[in-house]
CSV table of C-alpha atoms in Angstrom, one decimal:
chain,number,residue,atom,x,y,z
A,19,UNK,CA,-97.6,-98.6,-92.4
A,20,UNK,CA,-97.6,-96.3,-91.2
A,21,UNK,CA,-100.2,-93.3,-92.9
A,22,UNK,CA,-98.0,-91.5,-95.4
A,23,UNK,CA,-97.5,-95.3,-96.8
A,24,UNK,CA,-100.9,-96.2,-97.3
A,25,UNK,CA,-101.7,-94.1,-99.1
A,26,UNK,CA,-98.5,-94.2,-101.6
A,27,UNK,CA,-99.9,-97.7,-102.1
A,28,UNK,CA,-103.7,-96.3,-102.2
A,29,UNK,CA,-102.6,-93.7,-104.8
A,30,UNK,CA,-100.3,-96.8,-107.0
A,31,UNK,CA,-102.8,-99.0,-106.7
A,32,UNK,CA,-105.4,-95.9,-108.0
A,33,UNK,CA,-103.2,-95.2,-110.8
A,34,UNK,CA,-102.8,-98.1,-112.5
A,35,UNK,CA,-106.2,-99.8,-111.9
A,36,UNK,CA,-107.9,-97.2,-112.5
A,37,UNK,CA,-106.7,-96.4,-116.3
A,38,UNK,CA,-107.8,-100.1,-117.0
A,39,UNK,CA,-111.2,-99.7,-115.5
A,40,UNK,CA,-111.4,-96.4,-117.1
A,41,UNK,CA,-109.8,-97.5,-121.3
A,42,UNK,CA,-110.9,-101.6,-120.9
A,43,UNK,CA,-113.2,-102.4,-119.0
A,44,UNK,CA,-116.1,-99.9,-118.5
A,45,UNK,CA,-117.1,-100.7,-121.5
A,46,UNK,CA,-117.0,-104.2,-121.1
A,47,UNK,CA,-118.2,-104.5,-118.2
A,48,UNK,CA,-121.5,-102.3,-119.3
A,49,UNK,CA,-122.1,-104.4,-121.5
A,50,UNK,CA,-122.4,-107.7,-119.1
A,51,UNK,CA,-123.8,-106.6,-116.4
A,52,UNK,CA,-126.6,-103.6,-117.8
A,53,UNK,CA,-129.9,-104.3,-118.7
A,54,UNK,CA,-129.7,-107.2,-116.1
A,55,UNK,CA,-131.9,-105.9,-114.2
A,56,UNK,CA,-135.5,-105.3,-115.3
A,57,UNK,CA,-138.3,-102.9,-113.2
A,58,UNK,CA,-141.4,-102.6,-113.7
A,59,UNK,CA,-142.6,-100.5,-115.6
A,60,UNK,CA,-146.2,-99.4,-116.8
A,61,UNK,CA,-148.8,-101.3,-119.3
A,62,UNK,CA,-149.7,-100.5,-122.1
A,63,UNK,CA,-152.8,-102.0,-124.7
A,64,UNK,CA,-151.4,-105.1,-126.6
A,65,UNK,CA,-149.6,-104.2,-130.0
A,66,UNK,CA,-149.0,-106.8,-132.9
A,67,UNK,CA,-145.4,-108.2,-132.1
A,68,UNK,CA,-145.0,-108.5,-128.5
A,69,UNK,CA,-144.2,-111.0,-126.8
A,70,UNK,CA,-147.1,-113.1,-125.1
A,71,UNK,CA,-145.9,-113.8,-122.1
A,72,UNK,CA,-145.2,-109.9,-120.8
A,73,UNK,CA,-149.5,-110.0,-120.6
A,74,UNK,CA,-151.3,-109.1,-117.7
A,75,UNK,CA,-153.7,-111.4,-117.7
A,76,UNK,CA,-155.5,-109.6,-114.8
A,77,UNK,CA,-156.0,-105.9,-116.2
A,78,UNK,CA,-156.6,-107.9,-119.5
A,79,UNK,CA,-159.8,-109.3,-117.6
A,80,UNK,CA,-160.7,-106.2,-116.1
A,81,UNK,CA,-161.1,-104.4,-119.8
A,82,UNK,CA,-161.7,-107.7,-122.0
A,83,UNK,CA,-158.8,-106.7,-124.8
A,84,UNK,CA,-155.1,-107.5,-124.0
A,85,UNK,CA,-152.3,-105.4,-121.9
A,86,UNK,CA,-149.2,-105.8,-121.4
A,87,UNK,CA,-146.6,-104.8,-119.1
A,88,UNK,CA,-144.0,-103.0,-120.1
A,89,UNK,CA,-140.4,-103.6,-117.9
A,90,UNK,CA,-137.4,-101.1,-118.7
A,91,UNK,CA,-133.6,-101.9,-117.7
A,92,UNK,CA,-132.4,-100.9,-114.3
A,93,UNK,CA,-130.0,-97.8,-114.4
A,94,UNK,CA,-128.5,-98.3,-111.2
A,95,UNK,CA,-126.3,-102.1,-110.2
A,96,UNK,CA,-124.7,-102.6,-107.7
A,97,UNK,CA,-121.9,-104.5,-107.0
A,98,UNK,CA,-120.3,-106.2,-104.0
A,99,UNK,CA,-116.4,-107.2,-103.1
A,100,UNK,CA,-116.3,-110.1,-101.5
A,101,UNK,CA,-112.8,-110.8,-100.5
A,102,UNK,CA,-110.7,-113.5,-98.6
A,103,UNK,CA,-108.5,-112.1,-95.9
A,104,UNK,CA,-107.3,-115.6,-94.8
A,105,UNK,CA,-103.7,-116.5,-94.6
A,106,UNK,CA,-103.8,-118.0,-97.0
A,107,UNK,CA,-103.7,-114.9,-99.1
A,108,UNK,CA,-100.6,-113.8,-97.7
A,109,UNK,CA,-98.4,-116.0,-100.4
A,110,UNK,CA,-96.5,-115.5,-103.4
A,111,UNK,CA,-93.5,-116.9,-104.9
A,112,UNK,CA,-93.3,-115.1,-107.9
A,113,UNK,CA,-93.6,-110.7,-108.2
A,114,UNK,CA,-96.0,-110.7,-105.9
A,115,UNK,CA,-98.6,-112.5,-102.7
A,116,UNK,CA,-102.1,-113.7,-104.2
A,117,UNK,CA,-104.1,-110.4,-101.8
A,118,UNK,CA,-101.8,-108.0,-103.5
A,119,UNK,CA,-103.1,-109.4,-106.8
A,120,UNK,CA,-107.1,-109.6,-105.4
A,121,UNK,CA,-106.8,-106.2,-104.4
A,122,UNK,CA,-105.6,-105.3,-108.0
A,123,UNK,CA,-108.4,-106.9,-109.8
A,124,UNK,CA,-111.1,-105.4,-106.6
A,125,UNK,CA,-109.8,-102.1,-107.5
A,126,UNK,CA,-110.3,-102.3,-110.9
A,127,UNK,CA,-113.6,-103.7,-110.7
A,128,UNK,CA,-115.1,-101.0,-108.3
A,129,UNK,CA,-113.9,-98.3,-111.0
A,130,UNK,CA,-115.3,-99.9,-113.7
A,131,UNK,CA,-118.5,-100.1,-111.7
A,132,UNK,CA,-118.6,-95.9,-111.2
A,133,UNK,CA,-117.7,-95.4,-114.2
A,134,UNK,CA,-121.8,-96.4,-115.2
A,135,UNK,CA,-123.1,-94.7,-111.9
A,136,UNK,CA,-122.8,-98.1,-110.1
A,137,UNK,CA,-122.5,-98.7,-106.2
A,138,UNK,CA,-119.7,-100.3,-104.7
A,139,UNK,CA,-119.4,-102.5,-102.0
A,140,UNK,CA,-117.1,-104.7,-99.8
A,141,UNK,CA,-116.7,-107.8,-97.3
A,142,UNK,CA,-113.6,-109.0,-96.1
A,143,UNK,CA,-113.9,-112.3,-94.6
A,144,UNK,CA,-112.3,-115.1,-92.9
A,145,UNK,CA,-113.8,-117.8,-91.4
A,146,UNK,CA,-115.8,-115.2,-89.9
A,147,UNK,CA,-117.2,-111.4,-91.0
A,148,UNK,CA,-114.1,-109.2,-90.5
A,149,UNK,CA,-115.8,-106.2,-92.4
A,150,UNK,CA,-118.7,-104.6,-94.3
A,151,UNK,CA,-118.9,-102.1,-96.3
A,152,UNK,CA,-122.8,-101.4,-97.7
A,153,UNK,CA,-122.3,-100.3,-101.0
A,154,UNK,CA,-122.1,-97.1,-102.2
A,155,UNK,CA,-121.6,-94.6,-105.2
A,156,UNK,CA,-118.1,-92.6,-105.5
A,157,UNK,CA,-114.7,-92.5,-106.0
A,158,UNK,CA,-113.9,-91.5,-102.5
A,159,UNK,CA,-116.2,-94.9,-101.5
A,160,UNK,CA,-113.6,-96.4,-104.3
A,161,UNK,CA,-110.6,-95.2,-102.3
A,162,UNK,CA,-112.2,-95.9,-99.1
A,163,UNK,CA,-112.3,-99.6,-100.2
A,164,UNK,CA,-109.7,-100.0,-101.7
A,165,UNK,CA,-107.7,-98.6,-98.4
A,166,UNK,CA,-109.2,-101.4,-96.5
A,167,UNK,CA,-108.1,-103.9,-98.1
A,168,UNK,CA,-104.3,-102.1,-98.1
A,169,UNK,CA,-104.1,-102.3,-94.3
A,170,UNK,CA,-106.9,-104.1,-93.0
A,171,UNK,CA,-105.7,-106.6,-90.3
A,172,UNK,CA,-108.3,-109.9,-89.8
A,173,UNK,CA,-108.8,-111.4,-86.4
A,174,UNK,CA,-108.3,-114.4,-87.7
A,175,UNK,CA,-106.6,-116.5,-90.2
A,176,UNK,CA,-108.6,-119.5,-91.3
A,177,UNK,CA,-111.3,-119.6,-94.3
A,178,UNK,CA,-115.5,-120.0,-94.2
A,179,UNK,CA,-116.3,-119.5,-97.7
A,180,UNK,CA,-120.7,-120.9,-96.6
A,181,UNK,CA,-119.7,-118.1,-93.8
A,182,UNK,CA,-119.8,-115.5,-95.8
A,183,UNK,CA,-122.2,-116.1,-98.5
A,184,UNK,CA,-124.9,-116.5,-96.2
A,185,UNK,CA,-124.2,-113.0,-94.3
A,186,UNK,CA,-124.7,-111.7,-97.9
A,187,UNK,CA,-127.6,-113.0,-98.7
A,188,UNK,CA,-129.3,-111.7,-95.2
A,189,UNK,CA,-127.7,-108.5,-95.8
A,190,UNK,CA,-128.0,-108.0,-99.3
A,191,UNK,CA,-131.8,-108.3,-100.0
A,192,UNK,CA,-132.0,-106.5,-103.8
A,193,UNK,CA,-130.4,-108.5,-106.4
A,194,UNK,CA,-126.5,-107.4,-106.8
A,195,UNK,CA,-123.8,-108.4,-109.1
A,196,UNK,CA,-122.0,-110.5,-106.8
A,197,UNK,CA,-117.6,-110.9,-107.0
A,198,UNK,CA,-116.4,-113.9,-104.8
A,199,UNK,CA,-112.5,-113.2,-104.8
A,200,UNK,CA,-110.8,-115.9,-103.3
A,201,UNK,CA,-108.0,-119.0,-103.5
A,202,UNK,CA,-111.1,-121.1,-103.1
A,203,UNK,CA,-108.9,-123.6,-100.5
A,204,UNK,CA,-112.3,-124.7,-99.1
A,205,UNK,CA,-115.5,-126.9,-99.4
A,206,UNK,CA,-119.3,-127.1,-97.9
A,207,UNK,CA,-120.5,-123.9,-99.8
A,208,UNK,CA,-121.8,-125.7,-102.3
A,209,UNK,CA,-125.6,-125.3,-100.6
A,210,UNK,CA,-124.6,-121.3,-99.7
A,211,UNK,CA,-124.2,-120.2,-103.0
A,212,UNK,CA,-126.1,-122.3,-104.9
A,213,UNK,CA,-129.4,-120.0,-102.6
A,214,UNK,CA,-127.4,-117.0,-103.3
A,215,UNK,CA,-127.7,-117.1,-107.3
A,216,UNK,CA,-130.5,-117.4,-107.2
A,217,UNK,CA,-130.7,-113.8,-106.5
A,218,UNK,CA,-127.3,-112.3,-107.6
A,219,UNK,CA,-125.0,-112.6,-110.8
A,220,UNK,CA,-121.9,-114.5,-108.4
A,221,UNK,CA,-118.8,-114.8,-110.5
A,222,UNK,CA,-115.9,-117.0,-108.7
A,223,UNK,CA,-113.1,-114.7,-109.4
A,224,UNK,CA,-109.3,-117.6,-108.1
A,225,UNK,CA,-106.0,-116.4,-107.3
A,226,UNK,CA,-103.3,-119.3,-107.1
A,227,UNK,CA,-99.3,-119.0,-106.8
A,228,UNK,CA,-97.8,-121.5,-109.4
A,229,UNK,CA,-96.5,-123.5,-105.9
A,230,UNK,CA,-99.4,-124.5,-105.0
A,231,UNK,CA,-100.7,-126.5,-108.2
A,232,UNK,CA,-97.2,-128.5,-108.3
A,233,UNK,CA,-94.1,-128.6,-105.7
A,234,UNK,CA,-91.3,-129.1,-106.7
A,235,UNK,CA,-88.1,-131.4,-106.2
A,236,UNK,CA,-86.3,-129.2,-103.2
A,237,UNK,CA,-85.7,-132.1,-100.5
A,238,UNK,CA,-86.1,-132.0,-97.2
A,239,UNK,CA,-88.8,-128.2,-96.9
A,240,UNK,CA,-90.7,-127.0,-93.5
A,241,UNK,CA,-93.6,-126.0,-94.5
A,242,UNK,CA,-96.2,-123.8,-92.2
A,243,UNK,CA,-99.5,-123.9,-93.1
A,244,UNK,CA,-100.6,-120.5,-92.7
A,245,UNK,CA,-104.3,-121.3,-91.6
A,246,UNK,CA,-103.2,-123.6,-88.9
A,247,UNK,CA,-99.4,-122.0,-87.7
A,248,UNK,CA,-98.9,-126.2,-88.3
A,249,UNK,CA,-95.5,-126.4,-89.8
A,250,UNK,CA,-94.3,-130.4,-91.2
A,251,UNK,CA,-91.2,-131.5,-92.7
A,252,UNK,CA,-92.0,-132.5,-96.3
A,253,UNK,CA,-89.7,-134.5,-98.5
A,254,UNK,CA,-90.3,-132.9,-101.8
A,255,UNK,CA,-87.6,-135.6,-103.4
A,256,UNK,CA,-90.5,-137.9,-103.0
A,257,UNK,CA,-93.1,-139.1,-106.2
A,258,UNK,CA,-95.7,-139.9,-104.0
A,259,UNK,CA,-95.6,-136.3,-101.8
A,260,UNK,CA,-96.1,-134.6,-104.9
A,261,UNK,CA,-98.6,-136.7,-106.1
A,262,UNK,CA,-100.9,-136.2,-103.2
A,263,UNK,CA,-100.1,-132.6,-103.3
A,264,UNK,CA,-101.3,-133.0,-107.0
A,265,UNK,CA,-104.3,-134.5,-106.5
A,266,UNK,CA,-105.4,-132.4,-103.4
A,267,UNK,CA,-105.2,-129.2,-105.3
A,268,UNK,CA,-107.3,-130.4,-108.2
A,269,UNK,CA,-109.4,-131.2,-106.1
A,270,UNK,CA,-109.9,-128.1,-104.8
A,271,UNK,CA,-110.3,-126.9,-107.9
A,272,UNK,CA,-112.7,-129.7,-109.2
A,273,UNK,CA,-114.9,-128.7,-105.9
A,274,UNK,CA,-114.3,-124.9,-106.7
A,275,UNK,CA,-115.0,-124.8,-110.6
A,276,UNK,CA,-118.3,-127.4,-110.5
A,277,UNK,CA,-119.6,-125.3,-107.5
A,278,UNK,CA,-120.2,-122.5,-109.0
A,279,UNK,CA,-121.6,-124.0,-112.5
A,280,UNK,CA,-124.2,-126.1,-111.0
A,281,UNK,CA,-125.1,-122.8,-109.0
A,282,UNK,CA,-125.7,-121.2,-112.2
A,283,UNK,CA,-122.6,-119.1,-111.7
A,284,UNK,CA,-119.5,-117.7,-113.4
A,285,UNK,CA,-115.3,-118.5,-113.0
A,286,UNK,CA,-111.8,-117.0,-113.4
A,287,UNK,CA,-109.3,-118.4,-112.2
A,288,UNK,CA,-105.4,-116.4,-112.8
A,289,UNK,CA,-102.2,-117.6,-111.6
A,290,UNK,CA,-100.7,-114.3,-110.1
A,291,UNK,CA,-97.7,-114.6,-112.3
A,292,UNK,CA,-100.4,-114.3,-115.0
A,293,UNK,CA,-102.3,-111.6,-116.8
A,294,UNK,CA,-105.8,-111.3,-114.9
A,295,UNK,CA,-106.1,-107.8,-117.5
A,296,UNK,CA,-106.7,-111.2,-120.5
A,297,UNK,CA,-108.9,-112.8,-118.3
A,298,UNK,CA,-111.0,-109.9,-116.8
A,299,UNK,CA,-111.5,-109.0,-120.2
A,300,UNK,CA,-112.0,-112.6,-121.9
A,301,UNK,CA,-114.7,-113.4,-119.1
A,302,UNK,CA,-116.9,-110.0,-119.8
A,303,UNK,CA,-116.7,-110.4,-123.5
A,304,UNK,CA,-118.4,-114.3,-123.7
A,305,UNK,CA,-121.0,-113.6,-120.7
A,306,UNK,CA,-121.5,-109.4,-122.9
A,307,UNK,CA,-121.8,-111.5,-126.0
């Protein structure tokens, strides 16, 4: 893809997602995440009606009268977009590939964040860390993130969510709003997610295709695993084959949902032929309620 074509794609995504973030998501994003982080401001004398849990016992003992800690909302937050760029994202039987949907959602979230003067960072991962762009503010920075999402060519085809989470724990020392965007066709990331969830506000956004839910009856079909490159001939007319396919899919979804729930993190699932706008908006409203 040449530079002109990349810039054209960046502009197209900017126009679509900027409109969404300006008119729909910025307010919901604000109410969902603002005020969640609190920083220490000062100590003052206790007043009737103050929460006794705010009492600073050290200062109270020193002056022999009650003092409370005063906190204020953090005015600046940090968002990190963790995006899966493994080969399974280059699949789609409807309007577009999963990776294109991941890019649009990422851009919408990024523009929502900069509307509130927050920083945005990007972590692209496969079964290794492909790219990390530290959080910064501004439209120019967000356009760079979108460009990377469009044109980046990963070294590896495979997926390792656990490794990406461990890397995030090492590089992000302060609390952040973390969105993990993937099809989540992976396991064994429960422990790493629990650690990240203790410090950060985490949401998993699962993007999938309708034919990943259930395989249609099409006779003998050659199927290639995008991550391993292995091709096998599958009899899709077989009820047992279709049932096993469905069972494997449901097992992956169940692991995703339960793992995030146990870690105290949120989840969104959206099919590429559905409106992710409604899914995001509904999630923000529930979270901000």
